[in-house]
Amino acid sequence: MLLCLRSQATRGVRFSQSLQRGQRGKVDLSRFPPWRRWPKAGIQRIKNWKLPEVEPAFDLFACDDPKLVADALSEVVPWKRKRFHHEWLHKACTHLRTLLPQMEPPDLLRVILAFGELYTKRRRHSLLFQDYETYSQLFQALPIDVATEKSLLPLMRCYRRMGVLHEPFVSAMCNRVVDGEVELTPSQLSELVQIHGDLKIKSPRLELDDSAWRCDRMNVSTFKQETAVRFGSWGNGSPPLLLGAIPCPTGCPGSPGGGGMVRITLEDPAGALGSQYLSTVTVGSTQSSAQRGPKSHFDFPSVAGTSETAQVDIYRKVGTCKVAFNPTTTERVSCQVQPDGELKTLDLTLQTSPEQSELSWNNIFGWCNSSTDGAEAAASVSAVPVSEGAVVLPIGTGPRMLVLTDVGEEIDDEASLWLLHQHLNASPTLEADIVFVTGSPLERATRWAQVLNSLPENHVLTERIQYYVGPTTTRHMRYRMMADAAELLSAGLATLINKPFLGGEYDVVLQISPISGFSSDFASPPSGPLGALAHVVPRPGAKGLTYIVVGGEGATNFPRDELHIGFKKYMTEKGFSAVHVEKANYLNWEKAMFETFPPKLTELVLDDEWNKAVGRIPPMVANLFVRFRVNTLVNYEVVDRAFAAFEEDLRGTPDYVRATKWYISVEKKVLQSIRDTYVKISRESDNKSKDTFGNVPVSEKVKGMKMSWESICSRVCVRDILASTDITETTFSKQTVDDVMGHAITNMTSKLLKIYAFNRYVSGRDPDVAQLEPYLLGTKDTSPMDFRNFPELHGDISAIQKEVVGNPMYDPAGMLVGLVALSADEEQASKLALKLSNTESLIAPEDRTLAMKNAYAGQGQFGVDIFFAEKEEKMTRAATLSTEVRLLFITDAGDEADNEAALWLLSTHLENIEELRVDVVFATGNPALRAMRWAKILNSLKKEDIPGVKKIHYYVGPETKREMRYYTKYNPADLKTAGMVDLEESIWDGGKYAMIIQASPLEGFSENFLSPPGGPEGSLGLLFV
């Protein structure tokens, strides 16, 4: 039996050798459908590990012959059943879509059936691989006449498995059976009915008995015969409806021209439709409608012939309004409509026109049509959504934003779109277009649809956001998911497949993702979606045109390539101010922001924050600068914060001691694995890059930037590297970029693996080195240090996971700036662009956090007004008023109480000396920890009792190995409460002072005062009188 299976499994392989000849041996393969060339027992019955690797006999992706491509796909696709085949299948789908217009119907049929084979014997109604965009286009391109007795049911099975939403196709299939064009056996007909029921199509086509449509020219009262046809279920579990047809005699009331009529009666015995629906019946080209009741009548002119088809459509009622008006005048009459459904209040204005001939009224949508030249005199209807107390402009007239997003990479994109949604819901004059770009846009849209679908049923989604898709690329999503038609439909995004982005008119363009896939030719762009960026133009009447990119040049969202640089240049030429939102305007996640989030978004944020802690950015993603910054700064502080919470509670316990000893035993292997895999791959990736940075000493400046590699590193990261290696403060600057990044990753991994080992010991297991290999070395499908391969933790680890919330909010910070720019006038937008160009903070960090919370809470314009508020300018050390006196106080708080006492004395006297301002610099050891001790003193007071709040600025000096006498746990929340927001980022770099008080040793500062180095080490050389 095994030999037989293997023989069958190799049949597809042999075919590829003679694919181009169209036959195998003496057998003409064109005589057989594709499924006859697959194993007779079914590929689904063969174990995955027994499946051969089947490949086409030629380069499929370089072939432009649609027939050859279809032949190859029909033979190869059914064998691609493993997860690692998905990349090949997505690439094949992308190539297939370019050839669809040239494909013949039989080729389309074979390709559909080939993809439809990717199911398992246990799950026959769903596929192992989904590409909704390709599947939809295949069915849209397929002509109906390919459906025959042999192919109709296989096509319908594929349609169900693929989750496609294309009702005209289903209706056409059923019509061919009803009209007798395709004859099915009873068992086939039964299966078709079952599939039709599973698809839940609400408007089935009905065939009435011939006798019901004969006009017998008898009196209605003596006509006894009535034909009733029972509907199938028109909705989820709804009772059936009855449809009957009775012929009326010639000249019956209401018949046009006195001709014969046919009255159709629609009965709803169970009252399932109630009064919330409108029913319409269409016969031929004539349509009639009525509001639902127990029984509705529809009268039609009789038709020639003996049979006719009636189509029944059911529409949901959205509201009613009674208006009293005088038909002899043209006065406007207004009314308010309170809809029964979820739509907002409608403001309707009605105006009658003089009586006019040749007017026709559409009963369904309520418009009046005229074939005469005076059509402008016809009755007009305007409907505009309004909110209480607001003046609403019609859609298309207000300021408009374009958002280019790659939802599915990090949670920042989803959080940004939610911020946009909340702000637009409260700002009725603003509009936005969202374009899902890179990878598979429909997959990215599905992830956003999941967030929208988790909202309460009574939540109203703004109608002023339109969604579009950009070109498909080979880029993978970090959080991969298949495009789901049901999710998209439920979220109102099902039409995305037919909504490619083609450009538009905008005030603000916000780029929170790369834009690969679009054409870089802005002078002569190609037609269609590829050239869409060249059709992004200013909106007429726009006041402050702004193009915003989150992250600097060379970062993830802005690679230095022809496309990104060309788009920036194009936007500038069109009059937009091109700016980058960078570190100075970022803010960090706070749990308080989750209060206004949809449940799914909160879940995704927590998952993403934890994944960032345990997973490293892939070594071939972005560029070396991004990888270095993320590993030595962003991720490092998150991991350190989680480990500090873990260590504080469990330090000294027997299991913690065992976990530490275990890690020491594997430390060398971990370090070597990181160097041989992650660091090595990262170096190879940088060497191959056009924008290579090189493995230079960290003391050198980053290519194309003003900062040094050393200045990027977190102070905590530097502290740990100095403590865990023989590197000293003087030799640290001589270390290479790769060495420092390798040490940073090793230190992060050591903390995470201690948590893992402790978790294993607590749960009664021993740590397993074998579980670490996929994480450290990567697998065939994943890169080294991928979060998916981190060993599973057991039990409740929520306390540790909550500690990792606090990563920077990159994209939401950019969205907040974009919303500010959207509401700014020309002068305000100019000031905004100038500050961003100089990488300055737009407002104070605490004000930025408040503005973000207000925007998430849906406070609209009020949420961003803080950016425009007239506030007292904060004094800087570089430029101060001549009447001010500045004092520098260098302290090593945390060793003896004298320092804290001195700070208290200084603070209390500041209240009485108006012109005095103070800069406090915490020096030696870990400066941020020294600040914690002073912060606890301030937090023991009431906020209004803290002296000198507005006159003291706090900074940190260079770190050293000096230990604190009184150790305390680092807690950024305590620092923030004490007024030391972002203290670790507030690096002291000298200044102009009238007085200097040194209450600490000066360890860590450079002795070179003539040519001081950059960073905090050289700040003493930048003191001025």
mmCIF file of C-alpha atoms in Angstrom, residues 502-783:
data_model
loop_
_atom_site.group_PDB
_atom_site.id
_atom_site.type_symbol
_atom_site.label_atom_id
_atom_site.label_comp_id
_atom_site.label_asym_id
_atom_site.label_seq_id
_atom_site.Cartn_x
_atom_site.Cartn_y
_atom_site.Cartn_z
ATOM 1 C CA LEU A 502 -5.531 55.782 -7.676
ATOM 2 C CA GLY A 503 -4.551 59.061 -6.009
ATOM 3 C CA GLY A 504 -6.546 62.026 -4.721
ATOM 4 C CA GLU A 505 -6.552 65.563 -3.306
ATOM 5 C CA TYR A 506 -5.271 66.015 0.254
ATOM 6 C CA ASP A 507 -4.208 68.551 2.876
ATOM 7 C CA VAL A 508 -2.018 66.136 4.851
ATOM 8 C CA VAL A 509 -0.258 62.943 3.742
ATOM 9 C CA LEU A 510 0.852 60.672 6.606
ATOM 10 C CA GLN A 511 3.225 57.817 5.813
ATOM 11 C CA ILE A 512 3.459 55.261 8.625
ATOM 12 C CA SER A 513 4.889 52.466 6.492
ATOM 13 C CA PRO A 514 7.236 51.908 3.578
ATOM 14 C CA ILE A 515 5.579 52.487 0.193
ATOM 15 C CA SER A 516 7.257 49.752 -1.840
ATOM 16 C CA GLY A 517 5.198 48.445 -4.751
ATOM 17 C CA PHE A 518 4.351 51.829 -6.243
ATOM 18 C CA SER A 519 6.186 53.159 -9.282
ATOM 19 C CA SER A 520 9.170 55.460 -8.706
ATOM 20 C CA ASP A 521 8.517 57.225 -12.019
ATOM 21 C CA PHE A 522 6.762 60.460 -11.072
ATOM 22 C CA ALA A 523 7.375 62.199 -14.395
ATOM 23 C CA SER A 524 5.583 59.616 -16.569
ATOM 24 C CA PRO A 525 3.803 57.330 -14.109
ATOM 25 C CA PRO A 526 2.142 54.114 -15.298
ATOM 26 C CA SER A 527 -1.627 53.979 -15.286
ATOM 27 C CA GLY A 528 -3.561 52.280 -12.527
ATOM 28 C CA PRO A 529 -2.531 51.644 -8.907
ATOM 29 C CA LEU A 530 1.208 51.438 -9.640
ATOM 30 C CA GLY A 531 1.317 55.119 -10.581
ATOM 31 C CA ALA A 532 -1.114 56.292 -7.894
ATOM 32 C CA LEU A 533 1.425 58.253 -5.835
ATOM 33 C CA ALA A 534 2.064 60.539 -8.809
ATOM 34 C CA HIS A 535 -1.622 61.542 -8.630
ATOM 35 C CA VAL A 536 -1.517 62.662 -4.991
ATOM 36 C CA VAL A 537 -2.084 66.414 -5.263
ATOM 37 C CA PRO A 538 -3.050 69.323 -2.968
ATOM 38 C CA ARG A 539 -6.725 69.792 -2.218
ATOM 39 C CA PRO A 540 -8.024 73.087 -3.620
ATOM 40 C CA GLY A 541 -8.340 75.529 -0.744
ATOM 41 C CA ALA A 542 -5.955 73.641 1.566
ATOM 42 C CA LYS A 543 -4.200 75.921 4.067
ATOM 43 C CA GLY A 544 -1.237 73.988 5.438
ATOM 44 C CA LEU A 545 -0.010 71.261 3.075
ATOM 45 C CA THR A 546 2.117 68.777 5.026
ATOM 46 C CA TYR A 547 3.761 65.452 4.112
ATOM 47 C CA ILE A 548 4.676 63.566 7.306
ATOM 48 C CA VAL A 549 6.875 60.473 7.623
ATOM 49 C CA VAL A 550 7.158 58.646 10.940
ATOM 50 C CA GLY A 551 10.863 58.015 11.533
ATOM 51 C CA GLY A 552 13.908 59.600 9.971
ATOM 52 C CA GLU A 553 15.482 58.974 6.602
ATOM 53 C CA GLY A 554 17.043 55.521 6.539
ATOM 54 C CA ALA A 555 14.572 54.139 9.086
ATOM 55 C CA THR A 556 12.014 51.405 8.381
ATOM 56 C CA ASN A 557 9.395 53.699 6.865
ATOM 57 C CA PHE A 558 11.842 55.617 4.701
ATOM 58 C CA PRO A 559 14.593 53.530 3.048
ATOM 59 C CA ARG A 560 17.002 55.659 1.054
ATOM 60 C CA ASP A 561 15.935 54.326 -2.321
ATOM 61 C CA GLU A 562 14.711 55.888 -5.545
ATOM 62 C CA LEU A 563 11.015 55.469 -4.711
ATOM 63 C CA HIS A 564 10.991 57.019 -1.241
ATOM 64 C CA ILE A 565 13.382 59.849 -2.048
ATOM 65 C CA GLY A 566 11.515 60.493 -5.314
ATOM 66 C CA PHE A 567 8.118 60.651 -3.578
ATOM 67 C CA LYS A 568 9.442 63.112 -1.010
ATOM 68 C CA LYS A 569 10.828 65.306 -3.790
ATOM 69 C CA TYR A 570 7.530 65.060 -5.712
ATOM 70 C CA MET A 571 5.512 66.097 -2.655
ATOM 71 C CA THR A 572 7.789 69.089 -2.089
ATOM 72 C CA GLU A 573 7.351 70.158 -5.705
ATOM 73 C CA LYS A 574 3.576 69.993 -5.243
ATOM 74 C CA GLY A 575 3.779 72.462 -2.362
ATOM 75 C CA PHE A 576 3.770 70.097 0.636
ATOM 76 C CA SER A 577 6.162 70.705 3.541
ATOM 77 C CA ALA A 578 8.047 67.399 3.952
ATOM 78 C CA VAL A 579 8.827 66.602 7.615
ATOM 79 C CA HIS A 580 9.791 63.614 9.757
ATOM 80 C CA VAL A 581 8.357 62.842 13.197
ATOM 81 C CA GLU A 582 11.233 61.489 15.261
ATOM 82 C CA LYS A 583 12.278 60.761 18.828
ATOM 83 C CA ALA A 584 11.686 64.268 20.168
ATOM 84 C CA ASN A 585 7.931 63.889 19.556
ATOM 85 C CA TYR A 586 7.419 60.246 20.491
ATOM 86 C CA LEU A 587 5.646 59.159 23.653
ATOM 87 C CA ASN A 588 5.259 55.821 25.379
ATOM 88 C CA TRP A 589 2.334 53.474 25.808
ATOM 89 C CA GLU A 590 0.331 53.847 29.005
ATOM 90 C CA LYS A 591 -2.279 51.427 30.294
ATOM 91 C CA ALA A 592 -4.713 54.320 30.828
ATOM 92 C CA MET A 593 -5.017 54.682 27.039
ATOM 93 C CA PHE A 594 -6.653 51.262 26.768
ATOM 94 C CA GLU A 595 -9.889 52.558 28.318
ATOM 95 C CA THR A 596 -11.195 53.781 24.956
ATOM 96 C CA PHE A 597 -9.801 50.905 22.859
ATOM 97 C CA PRO A 598 -11.858 48.140 21.256
ATOM 98 C CA PRO A 599 -11.278 44.850 23.136
ATOM 99 C CA LYS A 600 -9.394 43.326 20.216
ATOM 100 C CA LEU A 601 -7.037 46.292 19.978
ATOM 101 C CA THR A 602 -6.182 46.074 23.686
ATOM 102 C CA GLU A 603 -5.455 42.361 23.264
ATOM 103 C CA LEU A 604 -3.237 43.034 20.250
ATOM 104 C CA VAL A 605 -1.326 45.795 22.074
ATOM 105 C CA LEU A 606 -0.512 43.543 25.039
ATOM 106 C CA ASP A 607 0.533 40.687 22.755
ATOM 107 C CA ASP A 608 2.696 42.973 20.650
ATOM 108 C CA GLU A 609 4.386 44.528 23.685
ATOM 109 C CA TRP A 610 5.278 41.081 25.059
ATOM 110 C CA ASN A 611 6.454 39.860 21.664
ATOM 111 C CA LYS A 612 8.735 42.881 21.370
ATOM 112 C CA ALA A 613 10.253 41.934 24.697
ATOM 113 C CA VAL A 614 11.030 38.302 23.799
ATOM 114 C CA GLY A 615 11.666 38.718 20.057
ATOM 115 C CA ARG A 616 14.378 40.638 18.259
ATOM 116 C CA ILE A 617 13.942 42.538 15.023
ATOM 117 C CA PRO A 618 14.906 40.094 12.206
ATOM 118 C CA PRO A 619 18.583 40.474 11.251
ATOM 119 C CA MET A 620 17.758 41.097 7.592
ATOM 120 C CA VAL A 621 14.924 43.588 8.141
ATOM 121 C CA ALA A 622 15.212 47.382 7.736
ATOM 122 C CA ASN A 623 18.881 48.424 8.002
ATOM 123 C CA LEU A 624 21.737 48.241 10.496
ATOM 124 C CA PHE A 625 20.896 51.593 12.075
ATOM 125 C CA VAL A 626 17.327 50.496 12.855
ATOM 126 C CA ARG A 627 18.456 47.095 14.192
ATOM 127 C CA PHE A 628 21.098 48.697 16.394
ATOM 128 C CA ARG A 629 18.706 51.291 17.803
ATOM 129 C CA VAL A 630 15.955 48.774 18.522
ATOM 130 C CA ASN A 631 18.310 46.264 20.187
ATOM 131 C CA THR A 632 20.361 48.692 22.273
ATOM 132 C CA LEU A 633 17.649 51.173 23.193
ATOM 133 C CA VAL A 634 13.969 50.434 22.558
ATOM 134 C CA ASN A 635 13.776 46.681 23.246
ATOM 135 C CA TYR A 636 16.522 46.799 25.838
ATOM 136 C CA GLU A 637 14.665 49.112 28.189
ATOM 137 C CA VAL A 638 11.478 47.048 27.841
ATOM 138 C CA VAL A 639 13.256 43.805 28.751
ATOM 139 C CA ASP A 640 15.100 45.491 31.604
ATOM 140 C CA ARG A 641 11.843 46.834 33.016
ATOM 141 C CA ALA A 642 10.181 43.399 32.909
ATOM 142 C CA PHE A 643 13.220 41.704 34.457
ATOM 143 C CA ALA A 644 13.445 44.327 37.222
ATOM 144 C CA ALA A 645 9.844 43.596 38.235
ATOM 145 C CA PHE A 646 10.546 39.855 38.131
ATOM 146 C CA GLU A 647 13.806 40.167 40.087
ATOM 147 C CA GLU A 648 12.451 42.466 42.777
ATOM 148 C CA ASP A 649 9.807 39.954 43.834
ATOM 149 C CA LEU A 650 11.832 36.753 43.472
ATOM 150 C CA ARG A 651 15.472 37.619 44.158
ATOM 151 C CA GLY A 652 16.937 35.208 46.695
ATOM 152 C CA THR A 653 14.324 32.459 46.339
ATOM 153 C CA PRO A 654 15.724 28.942 45.779
ATOM 154 C CA ASP A 655 14.248 28.665 42.274
ATOM 155 C CA TYR A 656 15.694 32.057 41.290
ATOM 156 C CA VAL A 657 19.140 30.947 42.472
ATOM 157 C CA ARG A 658 18.807 27.692 40.500
ATOM 158 C CA ALA A 659 17.708 29.602 37.398
ATOM 159 C CA THR A 660 20.725 31.919 37.645
ATOM 160 C CA LYS A 661 23.116 28.965 37.998
ATOM 161 C CA TRP A 662 21.512 27.228 35.035
ATOM 162 C CA TYR A 663 21.953 30.255 32.826
ATOM 163 C CA ILE A 664 25.615 30.566 33.808
ATOM 164 C CA SER A 665 26.070 26.992 32.581
ATOM 165 C CA VAL A 666 24.707 27.833 29.099
ATOM 166 C CA GLU A 667 25.920 31.430 28.846
ATOM 167 C CA LYS A 668 28.861 30.717 26.532
ATOM 168 C CA LYS A 669 26.685 28.702 24.177
ATOM 169 C CA VAL A 670 24.105 31.489 24.054
ATOM 170 C CA LEU A 671 26.735 34.127 23.293
ATOM 171 C CA GLN A 672 28.319 32.009 20.571
ATOM 172 C CA SER A 673 24.934 31.209 19.009
ATOM 173 C CA ILE A 674 24.016 34.896 18.861
ATOM 174 C CA ARG A 675 27.336 35.794 17.249
ATOM 175 C CA ASP A 676 27.178 32.937 14.729
ATOM 176 C CA THR A 677 23.584 33.556 13.670
ATOM 177 C CA TYR A 678 21.978 36.909 14.412
ATOM 178 C CA VAL A 679 25.069 39.130 14.333
ATOM 179 C CA LYS A 680 26.542 37.282 11.351
ATOM 180 C CA ILE A 681 23.330 37.502 9.292
ATOM 181 C CA SER A 682 22.965 41.168 10.237
ATOM 182 C CA ARG A 683 26.514 41.873 9.022
ATOM 183 C CA GLU A 684 25.898 40.022 5.745
ATOM 184 C CA SER A 685 22.665 41.942 5.242
ATOM 185 C CA ASP A 686 24.406 45.272 5.818
ATOM 186 C CA ASN A 687 27.243 44.378 3.442
ATOM 187 C CA LYS A 688 24.748 43.564 0.678
ATOM 188 C CA SER A 689 22.708 46.714 1.241
ATOM 189 C CA LYS A 690 23.069 49.719 -1.046
ATOM 190 C CA ASP A 691 22.863 51.840 2.092
ATOM 191 C CA THR A 692 25.594 50.005 4.044
ATOM 192 C CA PHE A 693 26.794 51.479 7.355
ATOM 193 C CA GLY A 694 29.813 49.249 7.985
ATOM 194 C CA ASN A 695 31.120 47.693 11.198
ATOM 195 C CA VAL A 696 32.709 50.856 12.571
ATOM 196 C CA PRO A 697 33.618 51.807 16.166
ATOM 197 C CA VAL A 698 30.632 53.093 18.094
ATOM 198 C CA SER A 699 32.414 56.394 18.709
ATOM 199 C CA GLU A 700 31.950 57.321 15.035
ATOM 200 C CA LYS A 701 28.896 59.164 13.747
ATOM 201 C CA VAL A 702 26.159 57.236 11.964
ATOM 202 C CA LYS A 703 26.506 57.739 8.222
ATOM 203 C CA GLY A 704 24.314 60.600 7.087
ATOM 204 C CA MET A 705 23.328 61.594 10.644
ATOM 205 C CA LYS A 706 24.595 63.940 13.329
ATOM 206 C CA MET A 707 24.598 61.400 16.156
ATOM 207 C CA SER A 708 27.184 58.750 17.053
ATOM 208 C CA TRP A 709 26.399 55.073 17.445
ATOM 209 C CA GLU A 710 27.396 55.316 21.085
ATOM 210 C CA SER A 711 24.873 58.057 21.800
ATOM 211 C CA ILE A 712 22.029 55.824 20.591
ATOM 212 C CA CYS A 713 22.604 53.182 23.288
ATOM 213 C CA SER A 714 20.418 53.200 26.355
ATOM 214 C CA ARG A 715 22.293 54.097 29.535
ATOM 215 C CA VAL A 716 20.966 50.874 31.051
ATOM 216 C CA CYS A 717 22.392 48.912 28.119
ATOM 217 C CA VAL A 718 25.835 50.497 28.514
ATOM 218 C CA ARG A 719 25.740 49.842 32.254
ATOM 219 C CA ASP A 720 24.991 46.147 31.755
ATOM 220 C CA ILE A 721 27.664 45.719 29.071
ATOM 221 C CA LEU A 722 30.301 47.271 31.344
ATOM 222 C CA ALA A 723 29.169 45.083 34.241
ATOM 223 C CA SER A 724 29.037 41.787 32.309
ATOM 224 C CA THR A 725 32.264 42.122 30.278
ATOM 225 C CA ASP A 726 35.828 43.339 30.751
ATOM 226 C CA ILE A 727 35.025 46.414 28.644
ATOM 227 C CA THR A 728 35.694 49.676 30.479
ATOM 228 C CA GLU A 729 34.329 53.154 30.006
ATOM 229 C CA THR A 730 37.448 54.176 28.108
ATOM 230 C CA THR A 731 37.431 51.135 25.817
ATOM 231 C CA PHE A 732 33.695 51.109 25.188
ATOM 232 C CA SER A 733 34.008 53.752 22.470
ATOM 233 C CA LYS A 734 36.471 51.530 20.621
ATOM 234 C CA GLN A 735 34.037 48.598 20.363
ATOM 235 C CA THR A 736 32.492 47.955 16.954
ATOM 236 C CA VAL A 737 28.808 48.295 16.156
ATOM 237 C CA ASP A 738 28.381 44.508 15.770
ATOM 238 C CA ASP A 739 30.148 43.779 19.094
ATOM 239 C CA VAL A 740 27.997 46.205 21.072
ATOM 240 C CA MET A 741 24.785 44.947 19.444
ATOM 241 C CA GLY A 742 25.844 41.341 20.153
ATOM 242 C CA HIS A 743 26.475 42.134 23.828
ATOM 243 C CA ALA A 744 23.132 43.946 24.084
ATOM 244 C CA ILE A 745 21.233 40.983 22.601
ATOM 245 C CA THR A 746 23.113 38.572 24.867
ATOM 246 C CA ASN A 747 22.225 40.581 27.987
ATOM 247 C CA MET A 748 18.550 40.769 26.977
ATOM 248 C CA THR A 749 18.532 37.038 26.284
ATOM 249 C CA SER A 750 20.149 36.298 29.655
ATOM 250 C CA LYS A 751 17.331 38.092 31.470
ATOM 251 C CA LEU A 752 14.620 36.379 29.444
ATOM 252 C CA LEU A 753 16.164 32.921 29.841
ATOM 253 C CA LYS A 754 16.427 33.377 33.607
ATOM 254 C CA ILE A 755 12.681 34.056 33.617
ATOM 255 C CA TYR A 756 12.178 30.941 31.473
ATOM 256 C CA ALA A 757 14.352 28.743 33.725
ATOM 257 C CA PHE A 758 12.628 30.004 36.865
ATOM 258 C CA ASN A 759 9.244 29.301 35.299
ATOM 259 C CA ARG A 760 10.320 25.730 34.476
ATOM 260 C CA TYR A 761 11.586 25.068 38.013
ATOM 261 C CA VAL A 762 8.438 26.483 39.599
ATOM 262 C CA SER A 763 6.261 24.235 37.402
ATOM 263 C CA GLY A 764 8.249 21.141 38.375
ATOM 264 C CA ARG A 765 10.323 20.850 35.198
ATOM 265 C CA ASP A 766 13.969 21.400 34.347
ATOM 266 C CA PRO A 767 15.036 23.891 31.686
ATOM 267 C CA ASP A 768 15.670 22.172 28.344
ATOM 268 C CA VAL A 769 18.550 23.456 26.225
ATOM 269 C CA ALA A 770 16.960 21.828 23.161
ATOM 270 C CA GLN A 771 13.998 24.203 23.489
ATOM 271 C CA LEU A 772 16.363 27.138 23.061
ATOM 272 C CA GLU A 773 17.828 26.105 19.716
ATOM 273 C CA PRO A 774 14.909 27.199 17.496
ATOM 274 C CA TYR A 775 14.901 30.540 19.326
ATOM 275 C CA LEU A 776 18.658 31.130 19.192
ATOM 276 C CA LEU A 777 19.372 29.671 15.766
ATOM 277 C CA GLY A 778 16.085 30.153 13.929
ATOM 278 C CA THR A 779 14.303 27.635 11.746
ATOM 279 C CA LYS A 780 13.665 27.162 8.061
ATOM 280 C CA ASP A 781 10.682 29.513 8.258
ATOM 281 C CA THR A 782 11.787 31.943 10.976
ATOM 282 C CA SER A 783 14.834 34.052 11.715
#
